[in-house]
Coordinates of C-alpha atoms in Angstrom, one line a residue:
X72 CA -16.4 -11.7 14.1
X73 CA -13.3 -13.9 14.4
X74 CA -12.7 -14.2 10.9
X75 CA -13.5 -10.6 9.9
X76 CA -11.1 -9.6 12.8
X77 CA -8.6 -11.3 11.7
X78 CA -9.3 -10.5 7.8
X79 CA -8.9 -6.8 8.6
X80 CA -5.2 -6.9 9.2
X81 CA -4.6 -8.4 5.9
X82 CA -7.5 -7.0 4.1
X83 CA -5.8 -4.5 1.7
X84 CA -2.6 -6.9 1.0
X85 CA -3.0 -7.5 -2.2
X86 CA -5.6 -4.5 -3.7
X87 CA -2.9 -1.7 -4.0
X88 CA -2.5 -0.4 -7.3
X89 CA 0.9 -0.2 -8.8
X90 CA 3.0 2.4 -7.3
X91 CA 3.1 5.7 -9.4
X92 CA 6.9 7.0 -10.1
X93 CA 7.4 9.9 -8.7
X94 CA 11.0 11.9 -9.2
X95 CA 9.7 14.7 -6.5
X96 CA 7.1 15.0 -4.0
X97 CA 4.4 17.3 -3.2
X98 CA 3.5 19.2 -0.4
X99 CA 1.8 16.7 2.2
X100 CA -0.7 16.7 4.8
X101 CA -1.3 15.2 8.3
X102 CA -2.6 12.5 6.8
X103 CA 0.9 11.6 5.3
X104 CA -0.1 12.2 1.7
X105 CA -0.1 14.7 -0.9
X106 CA -3.8 13.7 -2.2
X107 CA -5.5 13.4 1.1
X108 CA -6.6 16.8 2.2
X109 CA -6.1 17.3 6.2
X110 CA -10.1 18.2 6.0
X111 CA -11.6 15.4 4.2
X112 CA -14.3 12.8 4.9
X113 CA -11.7 10.3 4.8
X114 CA -8.8 11.9 5.9
X115 CA -8.8 10.3 9.7
X116 CA -9.7 7.3 8.7
X117 CA -6.9 6.9 6.5
X118 CA -4.4 8.2 9.3
X119 CA -5.9 5.3 11.1
X120 CA -5.6 2.6 8.5
X121 CA -1.9 3.8 7.7
X122 CA -1.0 3.8 11.7
X123 CA -2.4 0.4 12.5
X124 CA -0.6 -1.5 9.5
X125 CA -3.7 -1.8 7.3
X126 CA -3.4 0.2 4.4
X127 CA -0.3 2.1 2.9
X128 CA -0.2 4.6 -0.1
X129 CA 0.1 3.7 -3.6
X130 CA 3.3 5.8 -4.3
X131 CA 5.4 7.1 -1.3
X132 CA 3.2 10.3 -1.2
X133 CA -0.1 9.4 -2.4
X134 CA -3.3 7.4 -1.3
X135 CA -5.2 7.3 -4.3
X136 CA -8.4 7.4 -2.3
X137 CA -10.7 7.4 -5.7
X138 CA -9.1 4.2 -6.9
X139 CA -10.9 0.9 -6.9
X140 CA -10.4 -2.8 -6.1
X141 CA -11.9 -6.0 -8.1
X142 CA -13.3 -8.8 -7.1
X143 CA -10.6 -11.1 -8.2
X144 CA -8.8 -9.2 -5.4
X145 CA -11.3 -9.1 -2.5
X146 CA -11.9 -12.8 -3.1
X147 CA -8.0 -13.3 -2.8
X148 CA -7.4 -11.6 0.4
X149 CA -10.2 -13.3 1.8
X150 CA -8.8 -16.8 0.7
X151 CA -5.4 -15.8 2.7
X152 CA -7.1 -14.4 5.4
X153 CA -8.6 -18.3 5.5
X154 CA -5.2 -19.6 5.1
X155 CA -5.3 -20.3 2.0
X156 CA -6.8 -24.2 2.5
X157 CA -7.5 -26.9 0.1
X158 CA -9.9 -26.6 -2.4
X159 CA -12.6 -28.7 -2.6
X160 CA -16.0 -28.0 -4.7
X161 CA -16.6 -25.0 -5.6
X162 CA -17.4 -23.2 -9.0
X163 CA -14.7 -23.0 -11.9
X164 CA -16.0 -19.8 -13.3
X165 CA -14.9 -19.5 -17.4
X166 CA -13.2 -16.1 -17.3
X167 CA -11.4 -17.2 -14.4
X168 CA -7.9 -18.7 -15.8
X169 CA -6.5 -21.7 -13.8
X170 CA -3.4 -20.0 -13.5
X171 CA -4.9 -16.8 -12.6
X172 CA -3.6 -15.8 -8.8
X173 CA -7.2 -15.7 -7.6
X174 CA -8.5 -19.0 -9.2
X175 CA -8.4 -21.1 -6.3
X176 CA -9.4 -18.4 -4.1
X177 CA -12.9 -18.0 -6.2
X178 CA -13.5 -21.6 -6.0
X179 CA -13.0 -21.8 -2.3
X180 CA -14.9 -18.4 -1.6
X181 CA -17.9 -20.1 -4.1
X182 CA -17.9 -23.3 -2.4
X183 CA -18.0 -21.9 1.0
X184 CA -20.9 -19.5 0.0
X185 CA -19.3 -16.1 0.3
X186 CA -18.9 -14.9 -3.2
X187 CA -21.4 -16.2 -6.6
X188 CA -20.9 -15.9 -10.2
X189 CA -23.1 -13.1 -12.6
X190 CA -26.4 -14.8 -13.8
X191 CA -23.9 -15.6 -17.2
X192 CA -21.8 -17.9 -15.5
X193 CA -19.2 -15.2 -14.9
X194 CA -17.5 -13.7 -12.3
X195 CA -15.6 -10.9 -13.5
X196 CA -12.8 -10.9 -11.7
X197 CA -11.7 -7.6 -13.3
X198 CA -14.7 -6.0 -12.4
X199 CA -14.5 -3.0 -9.7
X200 CA -16.6 -4.4 -6.9
X201 CA -19.5 -2.6 -5.9
X202 CA -20.8 -1.3 -2.5
X203 CA -23.4 -4.0 -2.1
X204 CA -21.1 -6.5 -3.2
X205 CA -18.4 -5.4 -0.7
X206 CA -21.0 -5.3 1.9
X207 CA -22.1 -8.7 1.1
X208 CA -19.3 -10.9 1.0
X209 CA -18.0 -9.3 4.5
X210 CA -21.7 -10.2 6.0
X211 CA -21.1 -13.9 4.6
X212 CA -17.6 -13.8 5.7
X213 CA -18.8 -12.9 8.8
X214 CA -21.2 -16.1 8.7
X215 CA -24.5 -14.0 7.9
X216 CA -25.3 -12.9 11.2
X217 CA -29.0 -12.0 11.6
X218 CA -29.6 -7.6 11.0
X219 CA -32.6 -6.1 12.2
X220 CA -33.9 -3.7 9.1
X221 CA -32.8 -0.4 9.7
X222 CA -34.4 3.1 8.8
X223 CA -34.7 2.8 4.8
X224 CA -32.3 4.2 2.3
X225 CA -33.9 6.5 0.2
X226 CA -32.5 4.5 -2.9
X227 CA -33.5 1.0 -0.6
X228 CA -35.4 -0.3 -3.7
X229 CA -32.3 -0.2 -5.8
X230 CA -30.3 -2.8 -3.3
X231 CA -30.5 -6.1 -5.3
X232 CA -32.4 -8.8 -2.4
X233 CA -29.0 -11.0 -1.9
X234 CA -27.3 -7.7 -0.3
X235 CA -30.2 -6.4 1.4
X236 CA -29.8 -8.0 5.2
X237 CA -25.8 -7.8 4.4
X238 CA -26.6 -3.7 4.2
X239 CA -28.8 -3.8 7.0
X240 CA -26.0 -5.4 9.3
X241 CA -23.1 -3.4 7.8
X242 CA -25.4 -0.2 8.6
X243 CA -26.7 -1.4 11.7
X244 CA -22.8 -2.1 12.9
X245 CA -21.9 1.0 11.5
X246 CA -19.4 -0.5 9.5
X247 CA -20.5 0.7 6.0
X248 CA -22.7 4.1 6.3
X249 CA -25.0 5.6 3.7
X250 CA -23.9 8.3 1.4
X251 CA -25.5 12.2 1.3
X252 CA -29.3 12.4 0.7
X253 CA -29.7 8.9 2.6
X254 CA -28.3 7.1 -0.6
X255 CA -26.5 4.1 0.0
X256 CA -25.5 3.9 -3.5
X257 CA -25.3 -0.2 -4.2
X258 CA -24.0 0.0 -7.6
X259 CA -21.5 2.3 -7.0
X260 CA -17.9 1.1 -6.7
X261 CA -15.8 1.2 -3.0
X262 CA -13.0 3.4 -3.5
X263 CA -9.8 3.1 -1.3
X264 CA -11.1 6.0 0.9
X265 CA -14.4 4.3 1.6
X266 CA -12.4 0.8 2.6
X267 CA -10.6 2.7 4.9
X268 CA -13.5 4.0 6.5
X269 CA -14.8 0.8 6.7
X270 CA -11.6 -0.7 8.1
X271 CA -11.5 1.8 10.8
X272 CA -15.2 1.6 11.6
X273 CA -14.9 -2.1 12.2
X274 CA -11.8 -2.2 14.0
X275 CA -13.2 0.4 16.2
X276 CA -16.7 -1.2 16.8
X277 CA -14.5 -4.4 17.7
X278 CA -11.8 -2.8 20.2
X279 CA -13.7 -4.5 23.0
X280 CA -13.8 -7.9 21.5
X281 CA -11.7 -10.3 23.7
X282 CA -8.0 -11.8 22.3
X283 CA -9.2 -15.4 22.2
X284 CA -6.2 -16.6 20.0
X285 CA -5.0 -18.4 22.8
X286 CA -1.3 -17.4 22.4
X287 CA 0.8 -14.7 22.3
X288 CA 0.2 -11.6 20.7
X289 CA 1.8 -10.8 18.2
X290 CA 3.4 -7.5 15.8
X291 CA 4.9 -7.3 12.7
X292 CA 6.8 -3.8 12.3
X293 CA 8.4 -2.8 8.8
X294 CA 9.9 -0.2 6.8
X295 CA 9.3 -0.9 3.3
X296 CA 11.1 1.4 0.5
X297 CA 9.5 -0.3 -2.4
X298 CA 7.3 -2.6 -1.6
X299 CA 9.0 -5.5 -1.4
X300 CA 9.8 -5.9 2.9
X301 CA 5.8 -4.9 3.1
X302 CA 4.8 -7.9 1.1
X303 CA 6.9 -10.2 3.7
X304 CA 5.4 -8.4 6.9
X305 CA 2.0 -9.1 5.2
X306 CA 2.5 -12.5 4.8
X307 CA 4.2 -13.2 8.1
X308 CA 1.0 -11.0 10.1
X309 CA -1.4 -13.3 7.8
X310 CA 0.0 -16.3 8.9
X311 CA 0.8 -15.4 12.6
X312 CA -2.6 -13.7 12.8
X313 CA -0.4 -10.7 14.1
X314 CA -1.0 -6.9 14.1
X315 CA 0.7 -4.7 11.3
X316 CA 2.7 -1.4 12.3
X317 CA 4.3 0.2 8.8
X318 CA 7.4 2.8 10.0
X319 CA 6.5 5.5 7.7
X320 CA 9.2 8.4 7.6
X321 CA 8.2 11.8 8.2
X322 CA 9.9 13.1 5.1
X323 CA 8.9 9.7 3.0
X324 CA 11.5 8.7 0.0
X325 CA 10.8 9.6 -3.2
X326 CA 12.5 7.5 -6.3
X327 CA 14.6 9.6 -6.9
X328 CA 16.0 9.6 -3.5
X329 CA 15.9 5.8 -3.1
X330 CA 18.2 5.8 -6.4
X331 CA 21.9 4.8 -5.6
X332 CA 22.9 4.8 -8.9
X333 CA 23.0 8.6 -8.2
X334 CA 26.0 9.8 -6.1
X335 CA 24.2 12.8 -4.8
X336 CA 20.4 10.8 -4.3
X337 CA 19.1 10.9 -0.5
X338 CA 20.5 7.4 0.3
X339 CA 23.8 8.0 -1.2
X340 CA 24.3 11.2 1.0
X341 CA 22.9 9.3 4.5
X342 CA 24.7 7.0 3.6
X343 CA 28.2 8.7 3.4
X344 CA 27.7 10.6 6.1
X345 CA 25.6 8.9 9.5
X346 CA 24.4 12.4 10.7
X347 CA 22.0 12.0 7.7
X348 CA 20.6 9.1 9.1
X349 CA 18.4 10.0 12.0
X350 CA 15.1 9.5 9.5
X351 CA 12.1 10.7 12.0
X352 CA 8.5 8.9 11.2
X353 CA 5.2 9.9 11.2
X354 CA 4.9 7.3 14.9
X355 CA 7.9 5.8 16.4
X356 CA 5.1 4.1 19.3
X357 CA 2.4 1.4 19.0
X358 CA -0.5 1.6 20.9
X359 CA -0.9 -1.5 23.7
X360 CA 3.1 -2.0 23.1
X361 CA 3.3 -3.8 26.5
X362 CA 0.0 -6.3 25.0
X363 CA 2.9 -7.6 22.6
X364 CA 5.0 -10.6 23.8
X365 CA 6.8 -11.1 20.0
X366 CA 7.9 -8.1 17.9
X367 CA 8.6 -9.1 13.8
X368 CA 11.1 -6.2 12.7
X369 CA 11.3 -6.3 9.0
X370 CA 13.6 -3.8 6.8
X371 CA 15.7 -3.6 3.4
X372 CA 19.1 -4.4 3.3
X373 CA 20.8 -0.7 2.8
X374 CA 24.8 -1.2 2.4
X375 CA 24.7 -4.2 4.4
X376 CA 22.8 -3.1 7.0
X377 CA 18.8 -2.7 8.2
X378 CA 17.7 0.5 6.4
X379 CA 18.0 3.7 9.0
X380 CA 14.3 4.6 8.8
X381 CA 14.1 1.4 11.4
X382 CA 16.4 3.1 14.1
X383 CA 14.2 5.2 15.3
X384 CA 11.6 2.6 16.4
X385 CA 14.3 0.9 17.8
X386 CA 15.6 3.5 20.1
X387 CA 11.8 4.9 20.8
X388 CA 10.7 1.2 22.7
X389 CA 11.8 -0.7 25.3
X390 CA 12.1 -4.6 24.1
X391 CA 12.3 -5.9 27.5
X392 CA 10.5 -8.8 28.0
X393 CA 9.7 -9.6 24.4
X394 CA 11.1 -11.6 22.5
X395 CA 12.0 -10.0 19.0
X396 CA 12.8 -11.5 15.4
X397 CA 14.5 -9.5 12.5
X398 CA 13.9 -10.1 8.4
X399 CA 15.1 -8.5 5.5
X400 CA 14.6 -8.3 1.8
X401 CA 17.3 -7.9 -0.2
X402 CA 18.6 -8.7 -4.4
X403 CA 22.0 -10.8 -3.0
X404 CA 23.0 -9.7 0.5
X405 CA 22.2 -11.6 3.8
X406 CA 21.2 -10.9 7.1
X407 CA 24.7 -10.2 7.6
X408 CA 25.2 -8.4 11.2
X409 CA 21.9 -6.0 10.5
X410 CA 20.1 -7.9 13.4
X411 CA 23.0 -8.1 15.9
X412 CA 23.6 -4.2 15.6
X413 CA 19.8 -3.4 15.6
X414 CA 19.8 -5.7 19.5
X415 CA 22.9 -3.7 20.2
X416 CA 21.0 -0.5 19.1
X417 CA 18.1 -1.8 21.7
X418 CA 19.7 -2.9 24.4
X419 CA 16.7 -5.1 25.7
X420 CA 14.5 -7.8 24.2
X421 CA 15.7 -11.8 23.4
X422 CA 16.4 -11.3 20.2
X423 CA 16.5 -14.3 17.9
X424 CA 18.6 -15.1 14.7
X425 CA 16.2 -13.7 11.4
X426 CA 15.9 -14.6 8.0
X427 CA 16.7 -12.8 4.5
X428 CA 14.1 -13.0 1.6
X429 CA 14.5 -12.2 -1.9
X430 CA 12.8 -9.7 -3.6
X431 CA 10.7 -12.1 -4.9
X432 CA 10.4 -14.8 -2.5
X433 CA 7.3 -16.9 -2.4
X434 CA 4.5 -17.0 -0.4
X435 CA 4.9 -20.8 1.0
X436 CA 8.6 -20.0 1.9
X437 CA 7.8 -17.2 4.3
X438 CA 4.8 -19.3 6.0
X439 CA 7.1 -22.4 6.5
X440 CA 9.4 -20.1 8.1
X441 CA 6.8 -18.1 10.0
X442 CA 5.3 -21.4 11.0
X443 CA 8.5 -23.4 12.0
X444 CA 9.4 -20.7 14.7
X445 CA 7.0 -22.3 17.2
X446 CA 5.1 -19.2 18.4
X447 CA 2.3 -19.8 20.3
X448 CA 0.1 -17.7 18.5
X449 CA -3.0 -19.7 18.3
X450 CA -2.9 -19.0 14.3
X451 CA -4.4 -22.1 11.9
X452 CA -1.4 -24.0 10.6
X453 CA -0.8 -23.3 7.2
X454 CA -1.8 -25.9 4.7
X455 CA 0.5 -24.7 2.5
X456 CA 3.5 -25.9 5.1
X457 CA 5.7 -29.4 3.3
X458 CA 3.8 -32.8 3.8
X459 CA 7.4 -34.1 5.5
X460 CA 10.7 -32.2 5.8
X461 CA 12.0 -34.5 2.9
X462 CA 10.4 -32.0 0.6
X463 CA 12.6 -29.4 2.0
X464 CA 15.3 -27.8 -0.4
X465 CA 18.7 -26.6 0.4
X466 CA 21.0 -24.5 -2.3
X467 CA 24.7 -25.2 -1.0
X468 CA 27.4 -23.0 -2.9
X469 CA 31.5 -22.1 -2.9
X470 CA 32.1 -19.1 -4.5
X471 CA 35.5 -17.2 -4.5
X472 CA 34.9 -13.4 -6.1
X473 CA 38.5 -12.1 -6.6
X474 CA 37.6 -8.5 -5.9
X475 CA 34.2 -7.2 -4.0
X476 CA 35.5 -3.4 -6.4
X477 CA 33.1 -3.0 -8.8
X478 CA 35.2 -0.3 -10.2
X479 CA 38.9 -0.7 -12.6
X480 CA 38.8 -4.7 -12.3
X481 CA 41.4 -6.9 -14.4
X482 CA 40.8 -9.3 -16.9
X483 CA 40.7 -12.4 -14.1
X484 CA 38.5 -10.1 -11.6
X485 CA 36.0 -9.3 -14.4
X486 CA 35.7 -13.3 -15.2
X487 CA 35.1 -14.3 -11.7
X488 CA 32.3 -11.9 -10.8
X489 CA 28.5 -10.6 -11.5
X490 CA 28.0 -7.0 -10.7
X491 CA 24.3 -6.5 -10.0
X492 CA 23.2 -3.4 -8.5
X493 CA 26.4 -2.0 -8.1
X494 CA 27.3 -5.0 -5.8
X495 CA 29.2 -7.9 -6.6
X496 CA 29.0 -11.6 -6.6
X497 CA 31.0 -14.5 -7.9
X498 CA 30.0 -16.4 -10.7
X499 CA 28.9 -19.2 -8.8
X500 CA 27.3 -17.2 -5.8
X501 CA 24.7 -15.7 -8.6
X502 CA 23.6 -18.8 -9.9
X503 CA 23.2 -19.6 -6.5
X504 CA 20.6 -16.6 -5.7
X505 CA 18.9 -17.1 -8.3
X506 CA 18.5 -20.5 -7.5
X507 CA 17.6 -19.9 -3.9
X508 CA 14.8 -16.9 -5.6
X509 CA 12.9 -19.2 -8.3
X510 CA 12.5 -22.4 -5.3
X511 CA 12.4 -20.3 -2.3
X512 CA 14.8 -22.6 -0.8
X513 CA 17.3 -22.4 2.1
X514 CA 20.8 -21.3 1.3
X515 CA 24.3 -22.4 2.8
X516 CA 27.5 -20.7 2.0
X517 CA 30.9 -23.1 1.8
X518 CA 33.7 -21.1 3.0
X519 CA 36.7 -22.3 4.1
X520 CA 38.1 -22.1 7.8
X521 CA 41.5 -20.4 6.4
X522 CA 40.4 -17.8 4.0
X523 CA 41.5 -18.4 0.0
X524 CA 43.3 -15.7 -1.9
X525 CA 41.6 -13.0 -4.1
X526 CA 44.7 -12.8 -6.0
X527 CA 44.5 -14.8 -9.4
X528 CA 47.7 -16.4 -9.9
X529 CA 47.7 -17.0 -6.5
X530 CA 44.6 -18.8 -6.1
X531 CA 45.3 -20.6 -8.8
X532 CA 48.7 -21.7 -7.8
X533 CA 46.6 -23.0 -4.0
X534 CA 44.0 -24.4 -6.3
X535 CA 46.4 -26.8 -8.2
X536 CA 48.6 -27.2 -5.0
X537 CA 45.7 -28.3 -3.2
X538 CA 44.3 -30.9 -6.0
X539 CA 48.3 -32.3 -6.1
X540 CA 48.0 -33.3 -2.7
X541 CA 44.4 -34.4 -2.5
X542 CA 43.8 -31.9 -0.1
X543 CA 40.8 -31.4 1.9
X544 CA 40.2 -27.6 3.1
X545 CA 38.1 -27.4 6.3
X546 CA 35.2 -26.0 6.6
X547 CA 34.6 -23.0 8.6
X548 CA 30.9 -23.5 9.6
X549 CA 28.2 -26.9 8.6
X550 CA 24.9 -27.3 8.2
X551 CA 23.4 -28.2 11.6
X552 CA 19.6 -29.8 10.1
X553 CA 21.3 -31.1 6.8
X554 CA 19.0 -33.8 7.9
X555 CA 16.3 -32.3 7.4
X556 CA 16.5 -31.6 3.7
X557 CA 15.7 -34.1 0.8
X558 CA 16.8 -31.7 -2.0
X559 CA 20.0 -30.2 -2.4
X560 CA 21.7 -28.0 -5.1
X561 CA 25.3 -28.2 -4.9
X562 CA 27.3 -25.5 -6.8
X563 CA 30.9 -24.9 -7.3
X564 CA 33.4 -23.1 -10.2
X565 CA 35.5 -25.7 -12.4
X566 CA 38.9 -25.2 -10.9
X567 CA 41.8 -27.5 -13.0
X568 CA 38.9 -29.3 -14.7
X569 CA 37.4 -30.5 -11.5
X570 CA 35.8 -29.5 -8.6
X571 CA 37.9 -27.0 -6.1
X572 CA 39.3 -29.5 -2.9
X573 CA 36.7 -28.5 -0.9
X574 CA 33.7 -29.7 -2.1
X575 CA 35.5 -33.2 -1.5
X576 CA 35.2 -31.8 2.4
X577 CA 31.9 -31.3 2.0
X578 CA 31.3 -34.3 0.6
X579 CA 33.4 -36.3 3.2
X580 CA 31.2 -34.3 5.8
X581 CA 27.6 -35.5 4.9
X582 CA 25.7 -38.5 4.3
X583 CA 23.5 -37.9 1.4
X584 CA 22.2 -41.3 1.1
X585 CA 18.6 -41.0 -0.5
X586 CA 18.9 -37.7 -1.0
X587 CA 18.4 -35.7 -4.3
X588 CA 21.0 -33.9 -5.4
X589 CA 21.2 -31.5 -7.9
X590 CA 24.6 -29.9 -9.4
X591 CA 25.5 -26.6 -10.9
X592 CA 28.3 -25.2 -11.6
X593 CA 30.2 -22.1 -13.3
X594 CA 33.5 -22.5 -15.8
X595 CA 35.4 -20.9 -18.7
X596 CA 35.4 -23.3 -21.4
X597 CA 35.1 -27.0 -19.6
X598 CA 32.0 -26.9 -18.8
X599 CA 30.9 -29.9 -16.2
X600 CA 34.5 -31.6 -16.8
X601 CA 32.9 -34.7 -15.4
X602 CA 32.1 -33.5 -12.1
X603 CA 28.4 -34.9 -11.8
X604 CA 29.7 -38.4 -12.5
X605 CA 32.8 -37.6 -9.9
X606 CA 29.6 -36.4 -6.9
X607 CA 28.1 -39.5 -7.9
X608 CA 30.8 -42.0 -7.4
X609 CA 30.9 -40.2 -3.5
X610 CA 27.5 -40.2 -3.1
X611 CA 25.9 -43.5 -4.9
X612 CA 23.1 -43.9 -2.5
X613 CA 21.8 -40.5 -3.3
X614 CA 19.4 -39.7 -6.7
X615 CA 21.7 -37.6 -9.0
X616 CA 19.0 -34.9 -11.6
X617 CA 20.6 -33.4 -14.9
X618 CA 22.7 -30.2 -13.6
X619 CA 23.5 -27.0 -15.1
X620 CA 26.2 -25.1 -16.0
X621 CA 27.1 -21.8 -17.5
X622 CA 30.2 -20.3 -19.0
X623 CA 31.8 -17.3 -17.0
X624 CA 31.2 -15.3 -20.4
X625 CA 28.0 -15.8 -20.6
X626 CA 26.7 -15.7 -16.6
X627 CA 25.7 -11.7 -16.8
X628 CA 22.8 -12.8 -18.6
X629 CA 21.5 -16.5 -18.1
X630 CA 19.1 -15.0 -15.0
X631 CA 16.1 -16.7 -17.2
X632 CA 17.8 -19.5 -18.4
X633 CA 18.8 -20.4 -14.6
X634 CA 15.0 -20.0 -13.7
X635 CA 14.1 -22.4 -16.9
X636 CA 15.8 -25.0 -16.0
X637 CA 14.7 -25.2 -12.2
X638 CA 11.4 -24.9 -13.3
X639 CA 12.0 -28.1 -15.4
X640 CA 12.9 -29.9 -12.6
X641 CA 11.1 -32.8 -11.6
X642 CA 11.6 -31.4 -7.7

């Protein structure tokens, strides 16, 4: 049962249908969803799975109870729940593309006898999974336990022989029940409503199972506006065998509410008026709170701070004796002071430094970070972890945007920045963020101890003066674990046909022997200006790969060019 117990924490992580766009929300029932009536037969189950972080809605206000899930999705869920092990053996189904997200999952599940194909040899990854298939897969994943033959269903003869014992097991244990008229409906599709009931039934019948993890109990609490933070939270929970708890506002945010480009939208009003940020949650406390030793808290970054719907949760719980680890998602902003502000709000707990993830953070990157925290959770080490530290990648960059205001920019200011989703980024900073997103690497900003001026003419003059004096401007912070990185991207703007002098300080500070250096830069017409050769001269014992330099006139539209370049690198 341990496999199934772990499975439920991530079971529906990849079977949510695409979120429906909503411009306004309908009346929401006690379940929190407008399409789940309070007296529906599955209403309590929906409330349960949502409250325990097992399932979320297909939008902020809908659950889509009649939607179905596919065979490929179920295979992928089981594979991830098992820790995404190396695939040996199994069947290469002709209708499963080698590039499909469920390709390794189907081979693994086939090799372990959890799934099988159709008589024609195909797997049918996009076919909706049936109720008897659902029962059989769960039964096999649980180790094919023995089952007593229960009372026959009226349509017992319609249950395929491969699923007969599985259905008896699921029925005997109260996991999957029959339908009206004592029928099982083996070929009927398993809907999301049925999945919610199955999960609730399974979890409740296992509440007395002992915790055999041998480590601390971990909770991952999160608020997710668009699904990005939810994806990270689910991966952390999967990796650490943790429980999930979604922070759901009583008054859910609609797509229109979240549209920050409209000055009158809800998030803009709340941002402008701090008194409106007191967002009540459907549930702000967790059952068995005292049993959790470690609590992750996830949120998107809104205007440089944690999205305020998490505040109710922070203020409603006592974190005394707990290790608290914040994490966030954002397009470009870092974690900033968001964790520190939440720690101050909580007033208790041992708060660790958190981590910011991009909107499309890679699963291995999240897993590596979670495993690197060395929490004693009893979870199996992730098989996607790098074989050695030498495979770790770092993106470093120096960038000086000449303004932080996206409005009424001068020509010089406009030349130095990229505006993404209303946020002003330096040209090189933007390149660094795209590289970091494409590689899942760590990122480090090279900042001077004495800040540079942002006035264009003053900055230009200072750059020329530093170059003439061969200056070595002091750097504010160090990369404390540089030895851990085998590949280092290094980015900079071109100033007076050379790297800024602070880059010389950077190369003087570290020994890059044995590392791979990959330069990238932005320029106003001079290209790299010979700087890769300069870097090779400074670091003769490092391996240099071909870099990428982009004109400031083209950087706004260079995202795909940067990603294609990264994908072509041999790293």
